[in-house]
Amino acid sequence: MSDQTTAENIQEPRLIAETGIDRRIADIIEPVIMPMGYQLVRVRLSSQNGATLQIMAERLDGTMTVQDCEAISTAISPVLDVEDPVDREYHLEVSSPGIDRPMVRKSDFTRWAGHLIKFETSILVDNRKRFRGKILSADEDGFTIERDQPAYGEEPKVVIPFSALAEGRLILTDDLIRDALTADKKAKAAQAAHGTAANENFEDEDSPIN
């Protein structure tokens, strides 16, 4: 798994966009959370518990805390109340993408190379639309997987253009859990170090000049 820099991720568009009411909601909330340092992963309005509006988001480094979820909820609730895109009462649920996350940006495929993914394509690729396998690599145009159970006559490796991706998510494995927890720990340590450095600089600025 390789790290992605903030500069690479901050304006990176999603490969998979919602449709219908989900798309309208995404268009409303994305401009709100981006300046806060978050990127939208997915919007989904479901009939769960009557109606539930699920917002998946994360920081640029892939972390997401309970406090982050609360901050986003507090920021978007007034905007949603004003725009009123949903014509019935609903429950707002803001969450992280989870370990077995949806794969929605090109950087996701680079970041999680070496792990299993299941996905569907919008067009036939190598005579099928559903795939499962390990991410081997990714570039600007697409990604390569190694199928974990290739059918007779199928090549083990297949290249998937990003333009053909309809939906996909990581498959939960022990290796994925381990790497995700390690990445989260490193990201939070970096945040803490950055916060400490910022506080030290602030204290230096406030120190009296002798």
PDB file of C-alpha atoms in Angstrom:
ATOM      1  CA  MET A   1       0.000   0.000   0.000  1.00  0.00           C
ATOM      2  CA  SER A   2       1.420   3.374  -0.977  1.00  0.00           C
ATOM      3  CA  ASP A   3       0.642   6.806   0.494  1.00  0.00           C
ATOM      4  CA  GLN A   4      -1.039   9.544  -1.535  1.00  0.00           C
ATOM      5  CA  THR A   5      -0.205  13.174  -0.905  1.00  0.00           C
ATOM      6  CA  THR A   6      -2.747  15.789   0.000  1.00  0.00           C
ATOM      7  CA  ALA A   7      -2.041  17.702  -3.200  1.00  0.00           C
ATOM      8  CA  GLU A   8      -2.853  14.634  -5.290  1.00  0.00           C
ATOM      9  CA  ASN A   9      -6.108  13.917  -3.503  1.00  0.00           C
ATOM     10  CA  ILE A  10      -7.651  17.253  -2.663  1.00  0.00           C
ATOM     11  CA  GLN A  11      -9.256  17.898  -6.041  1.00  0.00           C
ATOM     12  CA  GLU A  12      -9.419  14.310  -7.254  1.00  0.00           C
ATOM     13  CA  PRO A  13     -12.842  13.608  -8.758  1.00  0.00           C
ATOM     14  CA  ARG A  14     -14.792  10.470  -8.035  1.00  0.00           C
ATOM     15  CA  LEU A  15     -14.980   7.818 -10.734  1.00  0.00           C
ATOM     16  CA  ILE A  16     -18.487   6.809  -9.737  1.00  0.00           C
ATOM     17  CA  ALA A  17     -21.166   9.467  -9.339  1.00  0.00           C
ATOM     18  CA  GLU A  18     -24.671   9.033  -8.008  1.00  0.00           C
ATOM     19  CA  THR A  19     -27.838   9.453 -10.049  1.00  0.00           C
ATOM     20  CA  GLY A  20     -31.243  10.935  -9.280  1.00  0.00           C
ATOM     21  CA  ILE A  21     -31.881  12.249  -5.783  1.00  0.00           C
ATOM     22  CA  ASP A  22     -28.540  10.894  -4.527  1.00  0.00           C
ATOM     23  CA  ARG A  23     -26.727  12.977  -7.140  1.00  0.00           C
ATOM     24  CA  ARG A  24     -28.632  16.113  -6.159  1.00  0.00           C
ATOM     25  CA  ILE A  25     -27.726  15.597  -2.497  1.00  0.00           C
ATOM     26  CA  ALA A  26     -24.084  14.982  -3.389  1.00  0.00           C
ATOM     27  CA  ASP A  27     -24.011  18.238  -5.364  1.00  0.00           C
ATOM     28  CA  ILE A  28     -25.393  20.065  -2.318  1.00  0.00           C
ATOM     29  CA  ILE A  29     -23.061  18.725   0.356  1.00  0.00           C
ATOM     30  CA  GLU A  30     -19.761  18.273  -1.485  1.00  0.00           C
ATOM     31  CA  PRO A  31     -19.021  22.026  -1.721  1.00  0.00           C
ATOM     32  CA  VAL A  32     -19.677  22.239   2.032  1.00  0.00           C
ATOM     33  CA  ILE A  33     -17.353  19.490   3.219  1.00  0.00           C
ATOM     34  CA  MET A  34     -14.459  19.997   0.799  1.00  0.00           C
ATOM     35  CA  PRO A  35     -13.247  23.268   2.389  1.00  0.00           C
ATOM     36  CA  MET A  36     -13.419  21.491   5.747  1.00  0.00           C
ATOM     37  CA  GLY A  37     -10.780  18.994   4.565  1.00  0.00           C
ATOM     38  CA  TYR A  38     -13.083  16.068   3.780  1.00  0.00           C
ATOM     39  CA  GLN A  39     -13.813  14.251   0.561  1.00  0.00           C
ATOM     40  CA  LEU A  40     -17.129  12.636  -0.271  1.00  0.00           C
ATOM     41  CA  VAL A  41     -17.139   8.894  -0.844  1.00  0.00           C
ATOM     42  CA  ARG A  42     -20.798   8.049  -1.356  1.00  0.00           C
ATOM     43  CA  VAL A  43     -24.356   9.297  -0.878  1.00  0.00           C
ATOM     44  CA  ARG A  44     -27.237   6.870  -0.576  1.00  0.00           C
ATOM     45  CA  LEU A  45     -30.872   7.510   0.366  1.00  0.00           C
ATOM     46  CA  SER A  46     -32.477   4.235   1.434  1.00  0.00           C
ATOM     47  CA  SER A  47     -35.772   3.097   2.937  1.00  0.00           C
ATOM     48  CA  GLN A  48     -34.020   1.787   6.051  1.00  0.00           C
ATOM     49  CA  ASN A  49     -35.852   2.871   9.222  1.00  0.00           C
ATOM     50  CA  GLY A  50     -38.398   4.694   7.082  1.00  0.00           C
ATOM     51  CA  ALA A  51     -35.756   6.737   5.263  1.00  0.00           C
ATOM     52  CA  THR A  52     -32.032   7.005   5.935  1.00  0.00           C
ATOM     53  CA  LEU A  53     -29.646   9.360   4.192  1.00  0.00           C
ATOM     54  CA  GLN A  54     -26.195   7.801   4.411  1.00  0.00           C
ATOM     55  CA  ILE A  55     -23.201  10.050   3.785  1.00  0.00           C
ATOM     56  CA  MET A  56     -19.806   8.362   3.543  1.00  0.00           C
ATOM     57  CA  ALA A  57     -16.812  10.679   3.777  1.00  0.00           C
ATOM     58  CA  GLU A  58     -13.201  10.746   4.923  1.00  0.00           C
ATOM     59  CA  ARG A  59     -10.255  13.007   5.494  1.00  0.00           C
ATOM     60  CA  LEU A  60      -7.695  13.297   2.705  1.00  0.00           C
ATOM     61  CA  ASP A  61      -5.411  10.892   4.565  1.00  0.00           C
ATOM     62  CA  GLY A  62      -8.173   8.281   4.766  1.00  0.00           C
ATOM     63  CA  THR A  63      -8.993   8.722   8.458  1.00  0.00           C
ATOM     64  CA  MET A  64     -12.410   9.490   9.905  1.00  0.00           C
ATOM     65  CA  THR A  65     -13.295   9.855  13.578  1.00  0.00           C
ATOM     66  CA  VAL A  66     -16.586  10.161  15.419  1.00  0.00           C
ATOM     67  CA  GLN A  67     -15.786  13.846  15.857  1.00  0.00           C
ATOM     68  CA  ASP A  68     -15.317  14.188  12.088  1.00  0.00           C
ATOM     69  CA  CYS A  69     -18.725  12.599  11.493  1.00  0.00           C
ATOM     70  CA  GLU A  70     -20.304  15.012  13.965  1.00  0.00           C
ATOM     71  CA  ALA A  71     -18.582  17.986  12.323  1.00  0.00           C
ATOM     72  CA  ILE A  72     -19.878  17.037   8.886  1.00  0.00           C
ATOM     73  CA  SER A  73     -23.379  16.381  10.196  1.00  0.00           C
ATOM     74  CA  THR A  74     -23.439  19.786  11.910  1.00  0.00           C
ATOM     75  CA  ALA A  75     -22.208  21.519   8.733  1.00  0.00           C
ATOM     76  CA  ILE A  76     -24.516  19.894   6.183  1.00  0.00           C
ATOM     77  CA  SER A  77     -27.749  19.698   8.182  1.00  0.00           C
ATOM     78  CA  PRO A  78     -28.634  23.416   7.792  1.00  0.00           C
ATOM     79  CA  VAL A  79     -27.834  23.323   4.076  1.00  0.00           C
ATOM     80  CA  LEU A  80     -29.996  20.253   3.548  1.00  0.00           C
ATOM     81  CA  ASP A  81     -32.793  21.931   5.500  1.00  0.00           C
ATOM     82  CA  VAL A  82     -32.639  24.961   3.202  1.00  0.00           C
ATOM     83  CA  GLU A  83     -32.311  23.043  -0.075  1.00  0.00           C
ATOM     84  CA  ASP A  84     -34.816  20.389   1.095  1.00  0.00           C
ATOM     85  CA  PRO A  85     -33.945  17.733  -1.538  1.00  0.00           C
ATOM     86  CA  VAL A  86     -35.796  14.905   0.255  1.00  0.00           C
ATOM     87  CA  ASP A  87     -39.597  15.100   0.256  1.00  0.00           C
ATOM     88  CA  ARG A  88     -40.067  13.147   3.504  1.00  0.00           C
ATOM     89  CA  GLU A  89     -38.633  12.825   6.985  1.00  0.00           C
ATOM     90  CA  TYR A  90     -35.296  11.022   7.079  1.00  0.00           C
ATOM     91  CA  HIS A  91     -32.507  10.002   9.415  1.00  0.00           C
ATOM     92  CA  LEU A  92     -29.082  11.475   8.594  1.00  0.00           C
ATOM     93  CA  GLU A  93     -26.195   9.061   9.026  1.00  0.00           C
ATOM     94  CA  VAL A  94     -22.613  10.239   8.469  1.00  0.00           C
ATOM     95  CA  SER A  95     -19.946   7.544   8.543  1.00  0.00           C
ATOM     96  CA  SER A  96     -16.499   6.517   7.375  1.00  0.00           C
ATOM     97  CA  PRO A  97     -16.243   4.268   4.306  1.00  0.00           C
ATOM     98  CA  GLY A  98     -15.264   1.351   6.537  1.00  0.00           C
ATOM     99  CA  ILE A  99     -12.457  -1.122   5.993  1.00  0.00           C
ATOM    100  CA  ASP A 100     -14.243  -2.927   3.146  1.00  0.00           C
ATOM    101  CA  ARG A 101     -14.731   0.462   1.528  1.00  0.00           C
ATOM    102  CA  PRO A 102     -16.299   1.445  -1.787  1.00  0.00           C
ATOM    103  CA  MET A 103     -13.631   2.194  -4.386  1.00  0.00           C
ATOM    104  CA  VAL A 104     -14.526   5.537  -5.935  1.00  0.00           C
ATOM    105  CA  ARG A 105     -11.269   7.314  -6.819  1.00  0.00           C
ATOM    106  CA  LYS A 106      -8.220   6.342  -8.860  1.00  0.00           C
ATOM    107  CA  SER A 107      -6.031   6.782  -5.806  1.00  0.00           C
ATOM    108  CA  ASP A 108      -8.074   4.131  -3.973  1.00  0.00           C
ATOM    109  CA  PHE A 109      -6.733   1.511  -6.360  1.00  0.00           C
ATOM    110  CA  THR A 110      -3.142   2.618  -5.855  1.00  0.00           C
ATOM    111  CA  ARG A 111      -3.543   2.910  -2.091  1.00  0.00           C
ATOM    112  CA  TRP A 112      -5.052  -0.561  -1.729  1.00  0.00           C
ATOM    113  CA  ALA A 113      -2.972  -2.435  -4.303  1.00  0.00           C
ATOM    114  CA  GLY A 114      -2.357  -6.000  -3.176  1.00  0.00           C
ATOM    115  CA  HIS A 115      -5.838  -6.444  -1.711  1.00  0.00           C
ATOM    116  CA  LEU A 116      -8.938  -8.238  -2.967  1.00  0.00           C
ATOM    117  CA  ILE A 117     -11.741  -6.349  -4.653  1.00  0.00           C
ATOM    118  CA  LYS A 118     -15.119  -7.247  -6.119  1.00  0.00           C
ATOM    119  CA  PHE A 119     -16.684  -4.985  -8.698  1.00  0.00           C
ATOM    120  CA  GLU A 120     -18.971  -4.620 -11.682  1.00  0.00           C
ATOM    121  CA  THR A 121     -18.388  -2.890 -14.985  1.00  0.00           C
ATOM    122  CA  SER A 122     -20.870  -0.964 -17.097  1.00  0.00           C
ATOM    123  CA  ILE A 123     -19.762  -2.770 -20.251  1.00  0.00           C
ATOM    124  CA  LEU A 124     -18.395  -6.223 -21.003  1.00  0.00           C
ATOM    125  CA  VAL A 125     -14.697  -6.521 -20.272  1.00  0.00           C
ATOM    126  CA  ASP A 126     -13.158  -9.830 -21.290  1.00  0.00           C
ATOM    127  CA  ASN A 127     -16.704 -11.176 -21.815  1.00  0.00           C
ATOM    128  CA  ARG A 128     -18.012 -10.439 -18.329  1.00  0.00           C
ATOM    129  CA  LYS A 129     -19.218  -7.643 -16.071  1.00  0.00           C
ATOM    130  CA  ARG A 130     -18.571  -9.059 -12.607  1.00  0.00           C
ATOM    131  CA  PHE A 131     -15.069  -9.572 -11.279  1.00  0.00           C
ATOM    132  CA  ARG A 132     -13.254 -10.559  -8.123  1.00  0.00           C
ATOM    133  CA  GLY A 133      -9.509 -10.544  -7.652  1.00  0.00           C
ATOM    134  CA  LYS A 134      -6.393  -8.914  -6.261  1.00  0.00           C
ATOM    135  CA  ILE A 135      -5.423  -5.411  -7.354  1.00  0.00           C
ATOM    136  CA  LEU A 136      -1.972  -5.694  -8.917  1.00  0.00           C
ATOM    137  CA  SER A 137      -1.440  -2.143 -10.138  1.00  0.00           C
ATOM    138  CA  ALA A 138      -3.157   1.029 -11.307  1.00  0.00           C
ATOM    139  CA  ASP A 139      -2.311   3.914 -13.594  1.00  0.00           C
ATOM    140  CA  GLU A 140      -4.085   6.951 -14.998  1.00  0.00           C
ATOM    141  CA  ASP A 141      -6.322   4.893 -17.312  1.00  0.00           C
ATOM    142  CA  GLY A 142      -7.252   1.803 -15.326  1.00  0.00           C
ATOM    143  CA  PHE A 143      -6.192  -0.995 -13.017  1.00  0.00           C
ATOM    144  CA  THR A 144      -5.042  -4.591 -13.321  1.00  0.00           C
ATOM    145  CA  ILE A 145      -6.356  -7.456 -11.226  1.00  0.00           C
ATOM    146  CA  GLU A 146      -5.400 -11.069 -10.824  1.00  0.00           C
ATOM    147  CA  ARG A 147      -8.577 -13.135 -10.615  1.00  0.00           C
ATOM    148  CA  ASP A 148      -8.729 -15.385  -7.568  1.00  0.00           C
ATOM    149  CA  GLN A 149     -10.914 -17.953  -9.357  1.00  0.00           C
ATOM    150  CA  PRO A 150     -10.506 -17.631 -13.135  1.00  0.00           C
ATOM    151  CA  ALA A 151     -12.856 -19.726 -15.234  1.00  0.00           C
ATOM    152  CA  TYR A 152     -11.517 -22.250 -17.717  1.00  0.00           C
ATOM    153  CA  GLY A 153      -9.931 -20.432 -20.636  1.00  0.00           C
ATOM    154  CA  GLU A 154      -9.757 -17.069 -18.874  1.00  0.00           C
ATOM    155  CA  GLU A 155      -6.509 -15.209 -18.440  1.00  0.00           C
ATOM    156  CA  PRO A 156      -5.629 -14.809 -14.746  1.00  0.00           C
ATOM    157  CA  LYS A 157      -4.863 -11.119 -15.228  1.00  0.00           C
ATOM    158  CA  VAL A 158      -7.254  -8.570 -16.700  1.00  0.00           C
ATOM    159  CA  VAL A 159      -6.984  -4.808 -17.221  1.00  0.00           C
ATOM    160  CA  ILE A 160     -10.070  -2.772 -16.310  1.00  0.00           C
ATOM    161  CA  PRO A 161     -10.457   0.756 -17.716  1.00  0.00           C
ATOM    162  CA  PHE A 162     -11.602   3.227 -15.073  1.00  0.00           C
ATOM    163  CA  SER A 163     -14.189   4.439 -17.586  1.00  0.00           C
ATOM    164  CA  ALA A 164     -15.864   1.001 -17.425  1.00  0.00           C
ATOM    165  CA  LEU A 165     -16.133   0.801 -13.630  1.00  0.00           C
ATOM    166  CA  ALA A 166     -19.732   0.806 -12.360  1.00  0.00           C
ATOM    167  CA  GLU A 167     -19.173  -0.018  -8.691  1.00  0.00           C
ATOM    168  CA  GLY A 168     -16.645  -1.823  -6.552  1.00  0.00           C
ATOM    169  CA  ARG A 169     -15.517  -2.380  -2.998  1.00  0.00           C
ATOM    170  CA  LEU A 170     -12.719  -4.055  -1.089  1.00  0.00           C
ATOM    171  CA  ILE A 171     -13.238  -7.569   0.277  1.00  0.00           C
ATOM    172  CA  LEU A 172     -12.717  -7.909   4.014  1.00  0.00           C
ATOM    173  CA  THR A 173      -9.686 -10.080   4.796  1.00  0.00           C
ATOM    174  CA  ASP A 174      -7.264 -10.385   7.699  1.00  0.00           C
ATOM    175  CA  ASP A 175      -4.567  -8.712   5.585  1.00  0.00           C
ATOM    176  CA  LEU A 176      -6.869  -5.804   4.756  1.00  0.00           C
ATOM    177  CA  ILE A 177      -7.835  -5.305   8.399  1.00  0.00           C
ATOM    178  CA  ARG A 178      -4.171  -5.323   9.412  1.00  0.00           C
ATOM    179  CA  ASP A 179      -3.099  -2.850   6.723  1.00  0.00           C
ATOM    180  CA  ALA A 180      -6.096  -0.573   7.298  1.00  0.00           C
ATOM    181  CA  LEU A 181      -5.433  -0.380  11.034  1.00  0.00           C
ATOM    182  CA  THR A 182      -1.732   0.266  10.408  1.00  0.00           C
ATOM    183  CA  ALA A 183      -2.510   3.032   7.906  1.00  0.00           C
ATOM    184  CA  ASP A 184      -5.011   4.613  10.300  1.00  0.00           C
ATOM    185  CA  LYS A 185      -2.486   4.540  13.140  1.00  0.00           C
ATOM    186  CA  LYS A 186       0.210   6.168  10.985  1.00  0.00           C
ATOM    187  CA  ALA A 187      -2.175   8.849   9.714  1.00  0.00           C
ATOM    188  CA  LYS A 188      -3.339   9.754  13.211  1.00  0.00           C
ATOM    189  CA  ALA A 189       0.265   9.873  14.435  1.00  0.00           C
ATOM    190  CA  ALA A 190       1.091  12.257  11.584  1.00  0.00           C
ATOM    191  CA  GLN A 191      -1.921  14.415  12.497  1.00  0.00           C
ATOM    192  CA  ALA A 192      -0.791  14.515  16.120  1.00  0.00           C
ATOM    193  CA  ALA A 193       2.765  15.439  15.137  1.00  0.00           C
ATOM    194  CA  HIS A 194       1.471  18.182  12.859  1.00  0.00           C
ATOM    195  CA  GLY A 195      -0.756  19.506  15.637  1.00  0.00           C
ATOM    196  CA  THR A 196       2.159  19.539  18.087  1.00  0.00           C
ATOM    197  CA  ALA A 197       4.360  21.426  15.625  1.00  0.00           C
ATOM    198  CA  ALA A 198       1.591  23.945  14.962  1.00  0.00           C
ATOM    199  CA  ASN A 199       1.125  24.540  18.688  1.00  0.00           C
ATOM    200  CA  GLU A 200       4.862  25.026  19.184  1.00  0.00           C
ATOM    201  CA  ASN A 201       4.984  27.591  16.384  1.00  0.00           C
ATOM    202  CA  PHE A 202       2.017  29.405  17.882  1.00  0.00           C
ATOM    203  CA  GLU A 203       3.669  29.484  21.303  1.00  0.00           C
ATOM    204  CA  ASP A 204       6.908  30.780  19.769  1.00  0.00           C
ATOM    205  CA  GLU A 205       5.013  33.605  18.059  1.00  0.00           C
ATOM    206  CA  ASP A 206       3.405  34.564  21.369  1.00  0.00           C
ATOM    207  CA  SER A 207       6.658  34.448  23.327  1.00  0.00           C
ATOM    208  CA  PRO A 208       7.937  37.833  24.512  1.00  0.00           C
ATOM    209  CA  ILE A 209      10.802  39.361  22.579  1.00  0.00           C
ATOM    210  CA  ASN A 210      13.776  40.077  24.802  1.00  0.00           C
TER     211      ASN A 210
END
